[in-house]
Amino acid sequence: MNIAIFGNTNKRSTINEVERVLAFLDWQGVGLFLSQEVRHEMNLLEHYEAFDPNKDQHIDCAISVGGDGTFLTTAAAVGDAGVPILGINCGHLGFLAETATQDIEAVLSRLIEGDYIVEERSVLKVTTKGGGHIMMPYALNEVAVMKQELSSMIVVETCVNGEYLHTYKADGLVVATPTGSTAYNLSVGGPIMSPRLQGLVLSPIATHSLNVRPLVTPDDIIITLKTRSRSGSYLISIDGRSQTLKEDVELQIEKAPYSVKLVKTAGKSFMQTLREKLYWGR
């Protein structure tokens, strides 16, 4: 079995958990590949080969050690390789990285034994028209267009499958997958969606119209966004990776041709996760 290891190298406590994972898997005789960041930060260049999605390394699973942000980074690195990802949570909420640090050895044992299930999560793809190059155009959580800091609101003309929907006058607009419905979408008042749904949600950020509400749609649509602003540009955030685009750059958002696979070992339901992470009923 070959496993690729990713981790948040900005925290000493997380590096300690990465060391713990490596020690256990080494003892089990598992083939290990490390992300470039982990190899450099932990000075393991001579001990482990770097994970490279362009090489035929026969990776059976990727392990993300950190929070949900690290999981998103791992998902972006794995891309469309179809490698399932196990998330070990060293952060706060941990909707994606569900495995608690106290359960690491038990969960890794189940992983090696093949005692787990895989959930598939939809991914968004962003393309541009009129210029503007996006290096990593895929999002597991959400794509958001936003005003630049200190600028006034932006205007986002939105079409669905070529049909005009609405012109949002707001601080921005979030287009989220069911997986991302508990992320940025939730913070701006959007609905929570079960990850088993085949849908998307459009949620405005601080809209200037009180009768505009989040909208849930099927995920087999193409969303087109044309943005105007006083500054002549706007921000686009793809799973937290932000860049500035000129206002004449049009965005097209649709479901990607591949999915991200999540490893589940604990048998925890989505409803149980909501109760534990969001403290429902307490």
mmCIF file with all atom_site columns, N, CA and C in Angstrom, residues 115-181:
data_model
loop_
_atom_site.group_PDB
_atom_site.id
_atom_site.type_symbol
_atom_site.label_atom_id
_atom_site.label_alt_id
_atom_site.label_comp_id
_atom_site.label_asym_id
_atom_site.label_entity_id
_atom_site.label_seq_id
_atom_site.pdbx_PDB_ins_code
_atom_site.Cartn_x
_atom_site.Cartn_y
_atom_site.Cartn_z
_atom_site.occupancy
_atom_site.B_iso_or_equiv
_atom_site.pdbx_formal_charge
_atom_site.auth_seq_id
_atom_site.auth_comp_id
_atom_site.auth_asym_id
_atom_site.auth_atom_id
_atom_site.pdbx_PDB_model_num
ATOM 1   N N  . ASP A 1 115 ? -10.743 -1.355 5.897   1.00 0.00 ? 115 ASP A N  1
ATOM 2   C CA . ASP A 1 115 ? -12.012 -1.251 6.609   1.00 0.00 ? 115 ASP A CA 1
ATOM 3   C C  . ASP A 1 115 ? -12.490 0.206  6.605   1.00 0.00 ? 115 ASP A C  1
ATOM 4   N N  . TYR A 1 116 ? -12.948 0.644  5.458   1.00 0.00 ? 116 TYR A N  1
ATOM 5   C CA . TYR A 1 116 ? -13.430 2.016  5.338   1.00 0.00 ? 116 TYR A CA 1
ATOM 6   C C  . TYR A 1 116 ? -14.341 2.125  4.114   1.00 0.00 ? 116 TYR A C  1
ATOM 7   N N  . ILE A 1 117 ? -15.057 3.233  4.044   1.00 0.00 ? 117 ILE A N  1
ATOM 8   C CA . ILE A 1 117 ? -15.877 3.521  2.875   1.00 0.00 ? 117 ILE A CA 1
ATOM 9   C C  . ILE A 1 117 ? -15.381 4.816  2.241   1.00 0.00 ? 117 ILE A C  1
ATOM 10  N N  . VAL A 1 118 ? -15.768 5.041  1.004   1.00 0.00 ? 118 VAL A N  1
ATOM 11  C CA . VAL A 1 118 ? -15.371 6.243  0.283   1.00 0.00 ? 118 VAL A CA 1
ATOM 12  C C  . VAL A 1 118 ? -16.618 7.008  -0.149  1.00 0.00 ? 118 VAL A C  1
ATOM 13  N N  . GLU A 1 119 ? -16.654 8.279  0.213   1.00 0.00 ? 119 GLU A N  1
ATOM 14  C CA . GLU A 1 119 ? -17.718 9.168  -0.228  1.00 0.00 ? 119 GLU A CA 1
ATOM 15  C C  . GLU A 1 119 ? -17.196 10.060 -1.348  1.00 0.00 ? 119 GLU A C  1
ATOM 16  N N  . GLU A 1 120 ? -18.001 10.244 -2.383  1.00 0.00 ? 120 GLU A N  1
ATOM 17  C CA . GLU A 1 120 ? -17.607 11.112 -3.478  1.00 0.00 ? 120 GLU A CA 1
ATOM 18  C C  . GLU A 1 120 ? -18.257 12.478 -3.321  1.00 0.00 ? 120 GLU A C  1
ATOM 19  N N  . ARG A 1 121 ? -17.461 13.524 -3.457  1.00 0.00 ? 121 ARG A N  1
ATOM 20  C CA . ARG A 1 121 ? -17.941 14.897 -3.331  1.00 0.00 ? 121 ARG A CA 1
ATOM 21  C C  . ARG A 1 121 ? -17.716 15.647 -4.643  1.00 0.00 ? 121 ARG A C  1
ATOM 22  N N  . SER A 1 122 ? -18.713 16.396 -5.069  1.00 0.00 ? 122 SER A N  1
ATOM 23  C CA . SER A 1 122 ? -18.631 17.129 -6.323  1.00 0.00 ? 122 SER A CA 1
ATOM 24  C C  . SER A 1 122 ? -17.656 18.290 -6.221  1.00 0.00 ? 122 SER A C  1
ATOM 25  N N  . VAL A 1 123 ? -17.122 18.683 -7.358  1.00 0.00 ? 123 VAL A N  1
ATOM 26  C CA . VAL A 1 123 ? -16.110 19.735 -7.473  1.00 0.00 ? 123 VAL A CA 1
ATOM 27  C C  . VAL A 1 123 ? -16.590 20.759 -8.493  1.00 0.00 ? 123 VAL A C  1
ATOM 28  N N  . LEU A 1 124 ? -16.256 22.032 -8.261  1.00 0.00 ? 124 LEU A N  1
ATOM 29  C CA . LEU A 1 124 ? -16.578 23.093 -9.203  1.00 0.00 ? 124 LEU A CA 1
ATOM 30  C C  . LEU A 1 124 ? -15.381 23.399 -10.096 1.00 0.00 ? 124 LEU A C  1
ATOM 31  N N  . LYS A 1 125 ? -15.667 23.767 -11.335 1.00 0.00 ? 125 LYS A N  1
ATOM 32  C CA . LYS A 1 125 ? -14.635 24.177 -12.284 1.00 0.00 ? 125 LYS A CA 1
ATOM 33  C C  . LYS A 1 125 ? -14.932 25.604 -12.742 1.00 0.00 ? 125 LYS A C  1
ATOM 34  N N  . VAL A 1 126 ? -13.892 26.439 -12.769 1.00 0.00 ? 126 VAL A N  1
ATOM 35  C CA . VAL A 1 126 ? -14.036 27.833 -13.184 1.00 0.00 ? 126 VAL A CA 1
ATOM 36  C C  . VAL A 1 126 ? -13.239 28.071 -14.464 1.00 0.00 ? 126 VAL A C  1
ATOM 37  N N  . THR A 1 127 ? -13.880 28.674 -15.452 1.00 0.00 ? 127 THR A N  1
ATOM 38  C CA . THR A 1 127 ? -13.187 29.104 -16.658 1.00 0.00 ? 127 THR A CA 1
ATOM 39  C C  . THR A 1 127 ? -13.454 30.597 -16.866 1.00 0.00 ? 127 THR A C  1
ATOM 40  N N  . THR A 1 128 ? -12.554 31.244 -17.572 1.00 0.00 ? 128 THR A N  1
ATOM 41  C CA . THR A 1 128 ? -12.675 32.679 -17.783 1.00 0.00 ? 128 THR A CA 1
ATOM 42  C C  . THR A 1 128 ? -12.851 32.999 -19.273 1.00 0.00 ? 128 THR A C  1
ATOM 43  N N  . LYS A 1 129 ? -13.458 34.142 -19.502 1.00 0.00 ? 129 LYS A N  1
ATOM 44  C CA . LYS A 1 129 ? -13.630 34.655 -20.855 1.00 0.00 ? 129 LYS A CA 1
ATOM 45  C C  . LYS A 1 129 ? -13.262 36.132 -20.841 1.00 0.00 ? 129 LYS A C  1
ATOM 46  N N  . GLY A 1 130 ? -12.416 36.560 -21.769 1.00 0.00 ? 130 GLY A N  1
ATOM 47  C CA . GLY A 1 130 ? -12.015 37.952 -21.817 1.00 0.00 ? 130 GLY A CA 1
ATOM 48  C C  . GLY A 1 130 ? -10.707 38.221 -21.105 1.00 0.00 ? 130 GLY A C  1
ATOM 49  N N  . GLY A 1 131 ? -9.918  37.172 -20.884 1.00 0.00 ? 131 GLY A N  1
ATOM 50  C CA . GLY A 1 131 ? -8.633  37.334 -20.211 1.00 0.00 ? 131 GLY A CA 1
ATOM 51  C C  . GLY A 1 131 ? -8.651  36.735 -18.828 1.00 0.00 ? 131 GLY A C  1
ATOM 52  N N  . GLY A 1 132 ? -7.550  36.896 -18.108 1.00 0.00 ? 132 GLY A N  1
ATOM 53  C CA . GLY A 1 132 ? -7.483  36.386 -16.737 1.00 0.00 ? 132 GLY A CA 1
ATOM 54  C C  . GLY A 1 132 ? -7.218  34.899 -16.693 1.00 0.00 ? 132 GLY A C  1
ATOM 55  N N  . HIS A 1 133 ? -6.042  34.514 -16.215 1.00 0.00 ? 133 HIS A N  1
ATOM 56  C CA . HIS A 1 133 ? -5.674  33.101 -16.129 1.00 0.00 ? 133 HIS A CA 1
ATOM 57  C C  . HIS A 1 133 ? -5.756  32.635 -14.682 1.00 0.00 ? 133 HIS A C  1
ATOM 58  N N  . ILE A 1 134 ? -6.435  31.523 -14.454 1.00 0.00 ? 134 ILE A N  1
ATOM 59  C CA . ILE A 1 134 ? -6.565  30.950 -13.117 1.00 0.00 ? 134 ILE A CA 1
ATOM 60  C C  . ILE A 1 134 ? -5.709  29.693 -13.048 1.00 0.00 ? 134 ILE A C  1
ATOM 61  N N  . MET A 1 135 ? -4.724  29.691 -12.145 1.00 0.00 ? 135 MET A N  1
ATOM 62  C CA . MET A 1 135 ? -3.774  28.590 -12.067 1.00 0.00 ? 135 MET A CA 1
ATOM 63  C C  . MET A 1 135 ? -4.438  27.295 -11.596 1.00 0.00 ? 135 MET A C  1
ATOM 64  N N  . MET A 1 136 ? -5.269  27.388 -10.540 1.00 0.00 ? 136 MET A N  1
ATOM 65  C CA . MET A 1 136 ? -5.917  26.200 -9.974  1.00 0.00 ? 136 MET A CA 1
ATOM 66  C C  . MET A 1 136 ? -7.424  26.438 -9.984  1.00 0.00 ? 136 MET A C  1
ATOM 67  N N  . PRO A 1 137 ? -8.097  26.067 -11.073 1.00 0.00 ? 137 PRO A N  1
ATOM 68  C CA . PRO A 1 137 ? -9.494  26.461 -11.279 1.00 0.00 ? 137 PRO A CA 1
ATOM 69  C C  . PRO A 1 137 ? -10.540 25.526 -10.679 1.00 0.00 ? 137 PRO A C  1
ATOM 70  N N  . TYR A 1 138 ? -10.146 24.631 -9.773  1.00 0.00 ? 138 TYR A N  1
ATOM 71  C CA . TYR A 1 138 ? -11.091 23.666 -9.220  1.00 0.00 ? 138 TYR A CA 1
ATOM 72  C C  . TYR A 1 138 ? -11.327 23.916 -7.730  1.00 0.00 ? 138 TYR A C  1
ATOM 73  N N  . ALA A 1 139 ? -12.579 23.766 -7.313  1.00 0.00 ? 139 ALA A N  1
ATOM 74  C CA . ALA A 1 139 ? -12.948 24.032 -5.921  1.00 0.00 ? 139 ALA A CA 1
ATOM 75  C C  . ALA A 1 139 ? -13.809 22.911 -5.368  1.00 0.00 ? 139 ALA A C  1
ATOM 76  N N  . LEU A 1 140 ? -13.431 22.413 -4.215  1.00 0.00 ? 140 LEU A N  1
ATOM 77  C CA . LEU A 1 140 ? -14.240 21.430 -3.505  1.00 0.00 ? 140 LEU A CA 1
ATOM 78  C C  . LEU A 1 140 ? -15.324 22.121 -2.684  1.00 0.00 ? 140 LEU A C  1
ATOM 79  N N  . ASN A 1 141 ? -15.009 23.274 -2.119  1.00 0.00 ? 141 ASN A N  1
ATOM 80  C CA . ASN A 1 141 ? -15.959 24.008 -1.276  1.00 0.00 ? 141 ASN A CA 1
ATOM 81  C C  . ASN A 1 141 ? -16.765 25.047 -2.049  1.00 0.00 ? 141 ASN A C  1
ATOM 82  N N  . GLU A 1 142 ? -16.068 26.099 -2.509  1.00 0.00 ? 142 GLU A N  1
ATOM 83  C CA . GLU A 1 142 ? -16.815 27.179 -3.140  1.00 0.00 ? 142 GLU A CA 1
ATOM 84  C C  . GLU A 1 142 ? -15.952 28.047 -4.041  1.00 0.00 ? 142 GLU A C  1
ATOM 85  N N  . VAL A 1 143 ? -16.653 28.759 -4.900  1.00 0.00 ? 143 VAL A N  1
ATOM 86  C CA . VAL A 1 143 ? -16.072 29.851 -5.678  1.00 0.00 ? 143 VAL A CA 1
ATOM 87  C C  . VAL A 1 143 ? -16.796 31.117 -5.238  1.00 0.00 ? 143 VAL A C  1
ATOM 88  N N  . ALA A 1 144 ? -16.043 32.156 -4.888  1.00 0.00 ? 144 ALA A N  1
ATOM 89  C CA . ALA A 1 144 ? -16.647 33.408 -4.445  1.00 0.00 ? 144 ALA A CA 1
ATOM 90  C C  . ALA A 1 144 ? -16.063 34.566 -5.222  1.00 0.00 ? 144 ALA A C  1
ATOM 91  N N  . VAL A 1 145 ? -16.926 35.478 -5.657  1.00 0.00 ? 145 VAL A N  1
ATOM 92  C CA . VAL A 1 145 ? -16.466 36.749 -6.212  1.00 0.00 ? 145 VAL A CA 1
ATOM 93  C C  . VAL A 1 145 ? -16.761 37.808 -5.167  1.00 0.00 ? 145 VAL A C  1
ATOM 94  N N  . MET A 1 146 ? -15.813 38.709 -4.942  1.00 0.00 ? 146 MET A N  1
ATOM 95  C CA . MET A 1 146 ? -15.934 39.661 -3.842  1.00 0.00 ? 146 MET A CA 1
ATOM 96  C C  . MET A 1 146 ? -15.373 41.013 -4.248  1.00 0.00 ? 146 MET A C  1
ATOM 97  N N  . LYS A 1 147 ? -15.829 42.043 -3.545  1.00 0.00 ? 147 LYS A N  1
ATOM 98  C CA . LYS A 1 147 ? -15.252 43.367 -3.744  1.00 0.00 ? 147 LYS A CA 1
ATOM 99  C C  . LYS A 1 147 ? -13.838 43.381 -3.179  1.00 0.00 ? 147 LYS A C  1
ATOM 100 N N  . GLN A 1 148 ? -13.033 44.294 -3.700  1.00 0.00 ? 148 GLN A N  1
ATOM 101 C CA . GLN A 1 148 ? -11.707 44.466 -3.139  1.00 0.00 ? 148 GLN A CA 1
ATOM 102 C C  . GLN A 1 148 ? -11.786 45.259 -1.841  1.00 0.00 ? 148 GLN A C  1
ATOM 103 N N  . GLU A 1 149 ? -10.794 45.105 -1.007  1.00 0.00 ? 149 GLU A N  1
ATOM 104 C CA . GLU A 1 149 ? -10.794 45.758 0.298   1.00 0.00 ? 149 GLU A CA 1
ATOM 105 C C  . GLU A 1 149 ? -10.969 47.265 0.154   1.00 0.00 ? 149 GLU A C  1
ATOM 106 N N  . LEU A 1 150 ? -11.849 47.824 0.977   1.00 0.00 ? 150 LEU A N  1
ATOM 107 C CA . LEU A 1 150 ? -12.150 49.250 1.063   1.00 0.00 ? 150 LEU A CA 1
ATOM 108 C C  . LEU A 1 150 ? -12.924 49.797 -0.126  1.00 0.00 ? 150 LEU A C  1
ATOM 109 N N  . SER A 1 151 ? -13.208 48.976 -1.131  1.00 0.00 ? 151 SER A N  1
ATOM 110 C CA . SER A 1 151 ? -13.992 49.453 -2.262  1.00 0.00 ? 151 SER A CA 1
ATOM 111 C C  . SER A 1 151 ? -15.475 49.303 -1.961  1.00 0.00 ? 151 SER A C  1
ATOM 112 N N  . SER A 1 152 ? -16.297 49.947 -2.774  1.00 0.00 ? 152 SER A N  1
ATOM 113 C CA . SER A 1 152 ? -17.741 49.839 -2.580  1.00 0.00 ? 152 SER A CA 1
ATOM 114 C C  . SER A 1 152 ? -18.231 48.504 -3.112  1.00 0.00 ? 152 SER A C  1
ATOM 115 N N  . MET A 1 153 ? -19.531 48.295 -3.014  1.00 0.00 ? 153 MET A N  1
ATOM 116 C CA . MET A 1 153 ? -20.110 47.025 -3.442  1.00 0.00 ? 153 MET A CA 1
ATOM 117 C C  . MET A 1 153 ? -19.834 46.759 -4.914  1.00 0.00 ? 153 MET A C  1
ATOM 118 N N  . ILE A 1 154 ? -19.966 45.494 -5.301  1.00 0.00 ? 154 ILE A N  1
ATOM 119 C CA . ILE A 1 154 ? -19.838 45.120 -6.700  1.00 0.00 ? 154 ILE A CA 1
ATOM 120 C C  . ILE A 1 154 ? -21.211 44.722 -7.244  1.00 0.00 ? 154 ILE A C  1
ATOM 121 N N  . VAL A 1 155 ? -21.312 44.696 -8.547  1.00 0.00 ? 155 VAL A N  1
ATOM 122 C CA . VAL A 1 155 ? -22.535 44.294 -9.235  1.00 0.00 ? 155 VAL A CA 1
ATOM 123 C C  . VAL A 1 155 ? -22.231 43.013 -10.002 1.00 0.00 ? 155 VAL A C  1
ATOM 124 N N  . VAL A 1 156 ? -22.980 41.963 -9.737  1.00 0.00 ? 156 VAL A N  1
ATOM 125 C CA . VAL A 1 156 ? -22.703 40.658 -10.355 1.00 0.00 ? 156 VAL A CA 1
ATOM 126 C C  . VAL A 1 156 ? -23.932 40.215 -11.147 1.00 0.00 ? 156 VAL A C  1
ATOM 127 N N  . GLU A 1 157 ? -23.848 40.348 -12.447 1.00 0.00 ? 157 GLU A N  1
ATOM 128 C CA . GLU A 1 157 ? -24.928 39.889 -13.325 1.00 0.00 ? 157 GLU A CA 1
ATOM 129 C C  . GLU A 1 157 ? -24.805 38.378 -13.495 1.00 0.00 ? 157 GLU A C  1
ATOM 130 N N  . THR A 1 158 ? -25.856 37.661 -13.138 1.00 0.00 ? 158 THR A N  1
ATOM 131 C CA . THR A 1 158 ? -25.794 36.202 -13.049 1.00 0.00 ? 158 THR A CA 1
ATOM 132 C C  . THR A 1 158 ? -26.779 35.551 -14.010 1.00 0.00 ? 158 THR A C  1
ATOM 133 N N  . CYS A 1 159 ? -26.276 34.607 -14.800 1.00 0.00 ? 159 CYS A N  1
ATOM 134 C CA . CYS A 1 159 ? -27.111 33.832 -15.716 1.00 0.00 ? 159 CYS A CA 1
ATOM 135 C C  . CYS A 1 159 ? -26.940 32.351 -15.410 1.00 0.00 ? 159 CYS A C  1
ATOM 136 N N  . VAL A 1 160 ? -28.004 31.591 -15.587 1.00 0.00 ? 160 VAL A N  1
ATOM 137 C CA . VAL A 1 160 ? -27.984 30.143 -15.385 1.00 0.00 ? 160 VAL A CA 1
ATOM 138 C C  . VAL A 1 160 ? -28.396 29.475 -16.689 1.00 0.00 ? 160 VAL A C  1
ATOM 139 N N  . ASN A 1 161 ? -27.476 28.684 -17.253 1.00 0.00 ? 161 ASN A N  1
ATOM 140 C CA . ASN A 1 161 ? -27.698 28.048 -18.549 1.00 0.00 ? 161 ASN A CA 1
ATOM 141 C C  . ASN A 1 161 ? -28.111 29.060 -19.615 1.00 0.00 ? 161 ASN A C  1
ATOM 142 N N  . GLY A 1 162 ? -27.504 30.234 -19.560 1.00 0.00 ? 162 GLY A N  1
ATOM 143 C CA . GLY A 1 162 ? -27.771 31.265 -20.552 1.00 0.00 ? 162 GLY A CA 1
ATOM 144 C C  . GLY A 1 162 ? -28.974 32.129 -20.262 1.00 0.00 ? 162 GLY A C  1
ATOM 145 N N  . GLU A 1 163 ? -29.757 31.777 -19.245 1.00 0.00 ? 163 GLU A N  1
ATOM 146 C CA . GLU A 1 163 ? -30.946 32.556 -18.897 1.00 0.00 ? 163 GLU A CA 1
ATOM 147 C C  . GLU A 1 163 ? -30.623 33.519 -17.757 1.00 0.00 ? 163 GLU A C  1
ATOM 148 N N  . TYR A 1 164 ? -30.999 34.758 -17.918 1.00 0.00 ? 164 TYR A N  1
ATOM 149 C CA . TYR A 1 164 ? -30.736 35.761 -16.894 1.00 0.00 ? 164 TYR A CA 1
ATOM 150 C C  . TYR A 1 164 ? -31.446 35.395 -15.589 1.00 0.00 ? 164 TYR A C  1
ATOM 151 N N  . LEU A 1 165 ? -30.718 35.448 -14.480 1.00 0.00 ? 165 LEU A N  1
ATOM 152 C CA . LEU A 1 165 ? -31.292 35.162 -13.161 1.00 0.00 ? 165 LEU A CA 1
ATOM 153 C C  . LEU A 1 165 ? -31.487 36.437 -12.363 1.00 0.00 ? 165 LEU A C  1
ATOM 154 N N  . HIS A 1 166 ? -30.379 37.148 -12.084 1.00 0.00 ? 166 HIS A N  1
ATOM 155 C CA . HIS A 1 166 ? -30.470 38.312 -11.208 1.00 0.00 ? 166 HIS A CA 1
ATOM 156 C C  . HIS A 1 166 ? -29.157 39.094 -11.282 1.00 0.00 ? 166 HIS A C  1
ATOM 157 N N  . THR A 1 167 ? -29.239 40.388 -11.003 1.00 0.00 ? 167 THR A N  1
ATOM 158 C CA . THR A 1 167 ? -28.047 41.204 -10.860 1.00 0.00 ? 167 THR A CA 1
ATOM 159 C C  . THR A 1 167 ? -27.865 41.524 -9.385  1.00 0.00 ? 167 THR A C  1
ATOM 160 N N  . TYR A 1 168 ? -26.907 40.858 -8.768  1.00 0.00 ? 168 TYR A N  1
ATOM 161 C CA . TYR A 1 168 ? -26.659 41.034 -7.337  1.00 0.00 ? 168 TYR A CA 1
ATOM 162 C C  . TYR A 1 168 ? -25.879 42.330 -7.112  1.00 0.00 ? 168 TYR A C  1
ATOM 163 N N  . LYS A 1 169 ? -26.365 43.147 -6.198  1.00 0.00 ? 169 LYS A N  1
ATOM 164 C CA . LYS A 1 169 ? -25.631 44.315 -5.727  1.00 0.00 ? 169 LYS A CA 1
ATOM 165 C C  . LYS A 1 169 ? -25.260 44.023 -4.280  1.00 0.00 ? 169 LYS A C  1
ATOM 166 N N  . ALA A 1 170 ? -23.994 43.689 -4.066  1.00 0.00 ? 170 ALA A N  1
ATOM 167 C CA . ALA A 1 170 ? -23.597 43.139 -2.769  1.00 0.00 ? 170 ALA A CA 1
ATOM 168 C C  . ALA A 1 170 ? -22.089 43.261 -2.602  1.00 0.00 ? 170 ALA A C  1
ATOM 169 N N  . ASP A 1 171 ? -21.602 42.757 -1.479  1.00 0.00 ? 171 ASP A N  1
ATOM 170 C CA . ASP A 1 171 ? -20.155 42.678 -1.275  1.00 0.00 ? 171 ASP A CA 1
ATOM 171 C C  . ASP A 1 171 ? -19.557 41.502 -2.041  1.00 0.00 ? 171 ASP A C  1
ATOM 172 N N  . GLY A 1 172 ? -20.420 40.598 -2.512  1.00 0.00 ? 172 GLY A N  1
ATOM 173 C CA . GLY A 1 172 ? -19.926 39.467 -3.282  1.00 0.00 ? 172 GLY A CA 1
ATOM 174 C C  . GLY A 1 172 ? -20.990 38.406 -3.445  1.00 0.00 ? 172 GLY A C  1
ATOM 175 N N  . LEU A 1 173 ? -20.598 37.291 -4.051  1.00 0.00 ? 173 LEU A N  1
ATOM 176 C CA . LEU A 1 173 ? -21.505 36.172 -4.288  1.00 0.00 ? 173 LEU A CA 1
ATOM 177 C C  . LEU A 1 173 ? -20.721 34.877 -4.123  1.00 0.00 ? 173 LEU A C  1
ATOM 178 N N  . VAL A 1 174 ? -21.309 33.940 -3.390  1.00 0.00 ? 174 VAL A N  1
ATOM 179 C CA . VAL A 1 174 ? -20.691 32.633 -3.157  1.00 0.00 ? 174 VAL A CA 1
ATOM 180 C C  . VAL A 1 174 ? -21.450 31.570 -3.940  1.00 0.00 ? 174 VAL A C  1
ATOM 181 N N  . VAL A 1 175 ? -20.741 30.753 -4.689  1.00 0.00 ? 175 VAL A N  1
ATOM 182 C CA . VAL A 1 175 ? -21.312 29.571 -5.345  1.00 0.00 ? 175 VAL A CA 1
ATOM 183 C C  . VAL A 1 175 ? -20.668 28.359 -4.687  1.00 0.00 ? 175 VAL A C  1
ATOM 184 N N  . ALA A 1 176 ? -21.464 27.597 -3.944  1.00 0.00 ? 176 ALA A N  1
ATOM 185 C CA . ALA A 1 176 ? -20.916 26.519 -3.111  1.00 0.00 ? 176 ALA A CA 1
ATOM 186 C C  . ALA A 1 176 ? -21.484 25.161 -3.485  1.00 0.00 ? 176 ALA A C  1
ATOM 187 N N  . THR A 1 177 ? -20.647 24.138 -3.294  1.00 0.00 ? 177 THR A N  1
ATOM 188 C CA . THR A 1 177 ? -21.088 22.752 -3.397  1.00 0.00 ? 177 THR A CA 1
ATOM 189 C C  . THR A 1 177 ? -21.761 22.345 -2.089  1.00 0.00 ? 177 THR A C  1
ATOM 190 N N  . PRO A 1 178 ? -22.411 21.187 -2.031  1.00 0.00 ? 178 PRO A N  1
ATOM 191 C CA . PRO A 1 178 ? -22.921 20.701 -0.743  1.00 0.00 ? 178 PRO A CA 1
ATOM 192 C C  . PRO A 1 178 ? -21.822 20.582 0.308   1.00 0.00 ? 178 PRO A C  1
ATOM 193 N N  . THR A 1 179 ? -20.624 20.149 -0.103  1.00 0.00 ? 179 THR A N  1
ATOM 194 C CA . THR A 1 179 ? -19.504 20.080 0.838   1.00 0.00 ? 179 THR A CA 1
ATOM 195 C C  . THR A 1 179 ? -19.174 21.453 1.396   1.00 0.00 ? 179 THR A C  1
ATOM 196 N N  . GLY A 1 180 ? -19.190 22.464 0.536   1.00 0.00 ? 180 GLY A N  1
ATOM 197 C CA . GLY A 1 180 ? -18.861 23.815 0.946   1.00 0.00 ? 180 GLY A CA 1
ATOM 198 C C  . GLY A 1 180 ? -20.007 24.563 1.614   1.00 0.00 ? 180 GLY A C  1
ATOM 199 N N  . SER A 1 181 ? -21.172 23.937 1.712   1.00 0.00 ? 181 SER A N  1
ATOM 200 C CA . SER A 1 181 ? -22.305 24.636 2.328   1.00 0.00 ? 181 SER A CA 1
ATOM 201 C C  . SER A 1 181 ? -22.079 24.910 3.805   1.00 0.00 ? 181 SER A C  1
#
